[in-house]
CSV table of C-alpha atoms in Angstrom, one decimal:
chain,number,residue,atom,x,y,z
A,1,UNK,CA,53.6,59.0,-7.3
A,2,UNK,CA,55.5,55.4,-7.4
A,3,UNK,CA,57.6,56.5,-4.2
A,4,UNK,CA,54.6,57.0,-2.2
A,5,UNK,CA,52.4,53.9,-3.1
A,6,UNK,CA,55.4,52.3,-2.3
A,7,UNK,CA,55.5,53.5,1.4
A,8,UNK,CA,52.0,52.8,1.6
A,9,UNK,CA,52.0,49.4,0.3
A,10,UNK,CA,55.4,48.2,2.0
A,11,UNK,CA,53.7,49.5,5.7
A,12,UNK,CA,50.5,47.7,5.2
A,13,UNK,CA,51.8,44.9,4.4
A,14,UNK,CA,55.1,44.9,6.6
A,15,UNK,CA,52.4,45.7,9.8
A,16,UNK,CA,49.3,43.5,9.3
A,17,UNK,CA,47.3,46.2,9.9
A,18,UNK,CA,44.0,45.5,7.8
A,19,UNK,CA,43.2,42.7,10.7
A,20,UNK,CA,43.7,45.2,13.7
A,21,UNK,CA,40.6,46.3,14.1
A,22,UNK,CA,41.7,50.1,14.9
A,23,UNK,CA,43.5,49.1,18.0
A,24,UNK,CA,40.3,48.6,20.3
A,25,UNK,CA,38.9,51.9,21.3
A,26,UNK,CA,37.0,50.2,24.0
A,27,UNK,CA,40.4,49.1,26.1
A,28,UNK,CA,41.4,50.7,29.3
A,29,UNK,CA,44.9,51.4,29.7
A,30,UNK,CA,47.3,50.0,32.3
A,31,UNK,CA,48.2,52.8,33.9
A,32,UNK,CA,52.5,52.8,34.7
A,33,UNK,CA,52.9,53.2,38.7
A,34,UNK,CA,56.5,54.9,37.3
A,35,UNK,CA,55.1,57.5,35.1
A,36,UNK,CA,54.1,60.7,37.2
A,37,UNK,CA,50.9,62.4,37.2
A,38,UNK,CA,50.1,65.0,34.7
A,39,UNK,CA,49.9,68.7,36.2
A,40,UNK,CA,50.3,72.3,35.4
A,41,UNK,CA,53.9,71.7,35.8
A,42,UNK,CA,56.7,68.5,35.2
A,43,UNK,CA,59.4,67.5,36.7
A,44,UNK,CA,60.1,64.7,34.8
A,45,UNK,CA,58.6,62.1,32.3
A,46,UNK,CA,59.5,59.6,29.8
A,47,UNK,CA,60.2,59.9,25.8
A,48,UNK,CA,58.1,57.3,24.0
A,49,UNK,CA,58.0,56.3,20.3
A,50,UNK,CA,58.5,53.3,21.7
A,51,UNK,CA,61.0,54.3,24.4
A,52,UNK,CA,63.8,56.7,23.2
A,53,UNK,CA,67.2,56.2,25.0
A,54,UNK,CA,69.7,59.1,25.2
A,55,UNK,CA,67.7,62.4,24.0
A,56,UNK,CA,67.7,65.1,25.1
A,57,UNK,CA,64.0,66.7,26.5
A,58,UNK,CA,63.9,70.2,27.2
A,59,UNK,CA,61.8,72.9,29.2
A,60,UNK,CA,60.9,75.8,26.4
A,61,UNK,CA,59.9,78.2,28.7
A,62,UNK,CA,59.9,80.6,25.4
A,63,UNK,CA,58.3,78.6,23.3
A,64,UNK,CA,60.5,78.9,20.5
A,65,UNK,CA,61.0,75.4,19.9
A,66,UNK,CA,64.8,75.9,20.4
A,67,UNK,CA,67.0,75.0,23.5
A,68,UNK,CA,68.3,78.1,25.4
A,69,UNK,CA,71.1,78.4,27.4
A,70,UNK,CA,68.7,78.9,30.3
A,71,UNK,CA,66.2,76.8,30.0
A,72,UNK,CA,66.2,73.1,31.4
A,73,UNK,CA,67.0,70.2,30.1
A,74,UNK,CA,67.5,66.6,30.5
A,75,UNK,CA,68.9,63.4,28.8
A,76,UNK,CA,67.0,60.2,28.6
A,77,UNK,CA,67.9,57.1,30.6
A,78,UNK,CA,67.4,53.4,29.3
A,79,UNK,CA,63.6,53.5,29.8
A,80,UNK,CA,63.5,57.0,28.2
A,81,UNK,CA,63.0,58.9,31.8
A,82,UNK,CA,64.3,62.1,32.3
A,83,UNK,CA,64.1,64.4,34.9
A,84,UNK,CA,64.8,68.0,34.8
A,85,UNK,CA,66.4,70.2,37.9
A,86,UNK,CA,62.9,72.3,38.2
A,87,UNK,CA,59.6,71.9,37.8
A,88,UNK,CA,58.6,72.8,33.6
A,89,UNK,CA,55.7,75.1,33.3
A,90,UNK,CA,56.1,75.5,29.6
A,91,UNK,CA,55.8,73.3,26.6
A,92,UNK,CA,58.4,70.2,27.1
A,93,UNK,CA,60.7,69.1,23.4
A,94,UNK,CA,62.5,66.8,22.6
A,95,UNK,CA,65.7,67.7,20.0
A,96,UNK,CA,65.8,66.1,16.8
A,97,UNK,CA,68.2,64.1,15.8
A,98,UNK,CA,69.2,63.2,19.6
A,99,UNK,CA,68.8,59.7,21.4
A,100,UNK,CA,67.7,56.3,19.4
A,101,UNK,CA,64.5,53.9,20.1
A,102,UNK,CA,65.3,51.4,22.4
A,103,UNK,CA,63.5,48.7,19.6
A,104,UNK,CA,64.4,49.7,16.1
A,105,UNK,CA,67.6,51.4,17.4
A,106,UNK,CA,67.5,54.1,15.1
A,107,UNK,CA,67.7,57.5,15.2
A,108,UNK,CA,65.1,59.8,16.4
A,109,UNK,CA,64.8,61.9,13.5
A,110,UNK,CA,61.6,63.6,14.7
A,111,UNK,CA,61.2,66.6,17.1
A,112,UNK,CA,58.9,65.2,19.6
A,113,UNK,CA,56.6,67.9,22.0
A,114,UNK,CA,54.1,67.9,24.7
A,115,UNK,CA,52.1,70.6,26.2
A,116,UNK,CA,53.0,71.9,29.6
A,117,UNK,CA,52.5,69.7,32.5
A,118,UNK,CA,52.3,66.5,30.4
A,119,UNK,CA,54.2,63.2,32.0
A,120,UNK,CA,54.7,61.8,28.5
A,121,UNK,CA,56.4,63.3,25.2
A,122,UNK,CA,55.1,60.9,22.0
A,123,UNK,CA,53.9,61.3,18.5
A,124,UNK,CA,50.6,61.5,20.5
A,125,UNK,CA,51.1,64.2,22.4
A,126,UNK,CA,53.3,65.6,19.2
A,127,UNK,CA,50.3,66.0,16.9
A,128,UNK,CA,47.8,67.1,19.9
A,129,UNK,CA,50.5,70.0,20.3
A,130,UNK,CA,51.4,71.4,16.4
A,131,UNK,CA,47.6,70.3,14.9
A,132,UNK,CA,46.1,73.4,15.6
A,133,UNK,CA,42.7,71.3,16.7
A,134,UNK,CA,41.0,72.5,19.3
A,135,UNK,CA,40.7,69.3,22.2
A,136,UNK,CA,37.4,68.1,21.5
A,137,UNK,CA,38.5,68.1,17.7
A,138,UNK,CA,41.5,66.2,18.8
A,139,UNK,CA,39.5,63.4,20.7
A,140,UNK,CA,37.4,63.2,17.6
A,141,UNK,CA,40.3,62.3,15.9
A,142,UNK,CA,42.2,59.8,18.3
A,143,UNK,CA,38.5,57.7,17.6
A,144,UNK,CA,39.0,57.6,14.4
A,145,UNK,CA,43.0,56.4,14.7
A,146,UNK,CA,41.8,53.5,17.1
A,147,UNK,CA,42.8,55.5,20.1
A,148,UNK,CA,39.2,56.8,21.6
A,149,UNK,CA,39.6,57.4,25.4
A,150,UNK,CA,43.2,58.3,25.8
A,151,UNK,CA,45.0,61.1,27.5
A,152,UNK,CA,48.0,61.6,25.2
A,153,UNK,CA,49.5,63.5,28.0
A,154,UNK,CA,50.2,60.0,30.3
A,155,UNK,CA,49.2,58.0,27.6
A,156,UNK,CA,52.1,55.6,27.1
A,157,UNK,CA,51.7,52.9,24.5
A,158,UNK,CA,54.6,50.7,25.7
A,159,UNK,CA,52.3,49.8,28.8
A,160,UNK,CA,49.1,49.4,27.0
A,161,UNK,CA,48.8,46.0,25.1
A,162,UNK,CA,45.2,46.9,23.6
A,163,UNK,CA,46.4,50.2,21.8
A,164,UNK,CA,50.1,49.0,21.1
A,165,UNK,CA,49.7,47.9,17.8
A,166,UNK,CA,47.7,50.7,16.6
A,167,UNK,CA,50.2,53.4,18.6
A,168,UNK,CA,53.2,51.3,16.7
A,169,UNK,CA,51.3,52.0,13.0
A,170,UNK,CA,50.7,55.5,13.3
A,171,UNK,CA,54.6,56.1,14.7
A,172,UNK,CA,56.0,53.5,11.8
A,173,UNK,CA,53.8,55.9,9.3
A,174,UNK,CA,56.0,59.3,10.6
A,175,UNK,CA,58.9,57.8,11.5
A,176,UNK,CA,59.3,55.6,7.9
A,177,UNK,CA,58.4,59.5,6.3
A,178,UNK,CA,61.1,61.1,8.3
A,179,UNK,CA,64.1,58.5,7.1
A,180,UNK,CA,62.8,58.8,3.6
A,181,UNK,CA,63.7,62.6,3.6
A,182,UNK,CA,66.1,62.6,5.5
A,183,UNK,CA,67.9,59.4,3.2
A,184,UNK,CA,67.5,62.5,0.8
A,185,UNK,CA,69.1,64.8,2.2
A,186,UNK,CA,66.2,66.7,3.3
A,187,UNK,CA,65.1,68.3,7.0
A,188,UNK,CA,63.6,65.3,8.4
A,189,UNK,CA,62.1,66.9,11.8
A,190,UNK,CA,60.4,69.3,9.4
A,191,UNK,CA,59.3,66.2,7.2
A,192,UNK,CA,58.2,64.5,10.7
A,193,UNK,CA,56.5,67.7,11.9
A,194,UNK,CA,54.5,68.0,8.5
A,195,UNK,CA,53.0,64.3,8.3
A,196,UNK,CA,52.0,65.2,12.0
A,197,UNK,CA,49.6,67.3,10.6
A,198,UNK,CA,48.9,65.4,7.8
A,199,UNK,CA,47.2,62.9,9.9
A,200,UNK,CA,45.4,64.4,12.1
A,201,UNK,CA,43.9,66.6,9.5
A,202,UNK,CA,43.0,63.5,7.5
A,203,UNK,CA,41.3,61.3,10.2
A,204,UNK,CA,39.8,64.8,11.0
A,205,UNK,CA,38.2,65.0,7.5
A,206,UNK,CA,37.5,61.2,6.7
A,207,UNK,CA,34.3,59.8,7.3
A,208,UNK,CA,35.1,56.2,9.1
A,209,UNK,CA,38.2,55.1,10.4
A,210,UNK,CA,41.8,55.0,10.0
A,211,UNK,CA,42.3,51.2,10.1
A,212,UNK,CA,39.2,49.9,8.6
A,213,UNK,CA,40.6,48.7,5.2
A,214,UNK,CA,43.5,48.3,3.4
A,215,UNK,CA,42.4,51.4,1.5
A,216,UNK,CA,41.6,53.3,4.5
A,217,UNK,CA,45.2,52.9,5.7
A,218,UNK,CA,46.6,53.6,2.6
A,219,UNK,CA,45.1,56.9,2.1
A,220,UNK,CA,46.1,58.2,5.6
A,221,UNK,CA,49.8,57.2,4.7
A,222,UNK,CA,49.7,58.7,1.5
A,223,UNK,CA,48.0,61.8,3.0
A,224,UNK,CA,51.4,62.2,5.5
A,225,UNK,CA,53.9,61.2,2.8
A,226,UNK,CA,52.4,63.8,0.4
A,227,UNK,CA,53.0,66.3,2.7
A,228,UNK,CA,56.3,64.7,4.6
A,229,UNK,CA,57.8,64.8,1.5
């Protein structure tokens, strides 16, 4: 399909990514004295693609992926903090369509999520929560997408210079998916949910990395178009 091995092609080549080495698995993060602990419950956290200004996060203590007239919510600041006015013991969403990213200043077409108690709401935490993998199936899986070690639930790219290029990639890849459709007239937090799934299941399946070739890359992108669009 010419549309897709032109995503493919024009995000390799736009990122560099064939010389990034799959984002250095053996890095530490720098942890972010700002960014609160996780625990069974949050009070607040920040909204990272990189950082999404003017969303609005919500508490979804049915878990219907909906916001309720009951239910808290928040809107994020400049550095994509919000807070909400109790503690969340429930899954925490973003709404799509709400708040832009402070570099690219677009849109955040996606409907991010995070399990309960998390102190970050990413892509990361997006696919951990709507995969369907079981954790250890889920670590397996950040290895293979250059991002071995992590704990997607305070795991916040924007203050970890060993994994930023990597985390940038993989957000490009279902973000890039999401204007496509949505250019089209098509539900683009649906299209953005969908290439979620698309790769995690295909680093899940594939036998080396995501970032170790050209060809690697391109197949994980065409994997998350095919089913974003």
């Amino acid at each position: 399909m010419p549309q897709l091995r032109l995503l493919s092609a024009s995000i390799v080549l736009a990122l560099g990514l064939s010389a990034c080495g799959g984002g250095g698995d053996s890095a530490t993060s720098t942890p972010d004295a700002g960014t609160p602990n996780v625990s069974p419950s949050a009070l607040q956290g920040v909204l990272v693609d990189d950082l999404i200004v003017g969303a609005t996060v919500f508490c979804d203590g049915n878990e219907n992926g909906v916001l309720d007239a009951d239910e808290s919510s928040a809107t994020t600041d400049a550095e994509g903090k919000y807070v909400f006015d109790k503690a969340c013991f429930a899954s925490i969403l973003s709404t799509a369509g709400s708040g832009y990213d402070k570099s690219t200043l677009k849109i955040a077409k996606g409907q991010y999520k995070a399990k309960a108690g998390s102190a970050v709401v990413s892509p990361f935490t997006t696919m951990q929560a709507v995969s369907g993998l079981t954790d250890d199936e889920f670590k397996a899986v950040l290895v293979k997408l250059g991002l071995g070690g992590i704990d997607v639930a305070t795991f916040d790219p924007t203050k970890d210079v060993a994994r930023a290029t990597t985390a940038a990639a993989i957000a490009k890849i279902l973000n890039d998916i999401s204007e496509i459709v949505a250019a089209a007239g098509g539900d683009s937090a649906a299209a953005f949910k969908a290439a979620t799934i698309a790769v995690a299941k295909h680093a899940q399946a594939a036998s080396g990395t995501a970032f170790g070739s050209e060809t690697d890359l391109g197949n994980l992108v065409s994997a998350a178009a095919e089913a974003g669009l």
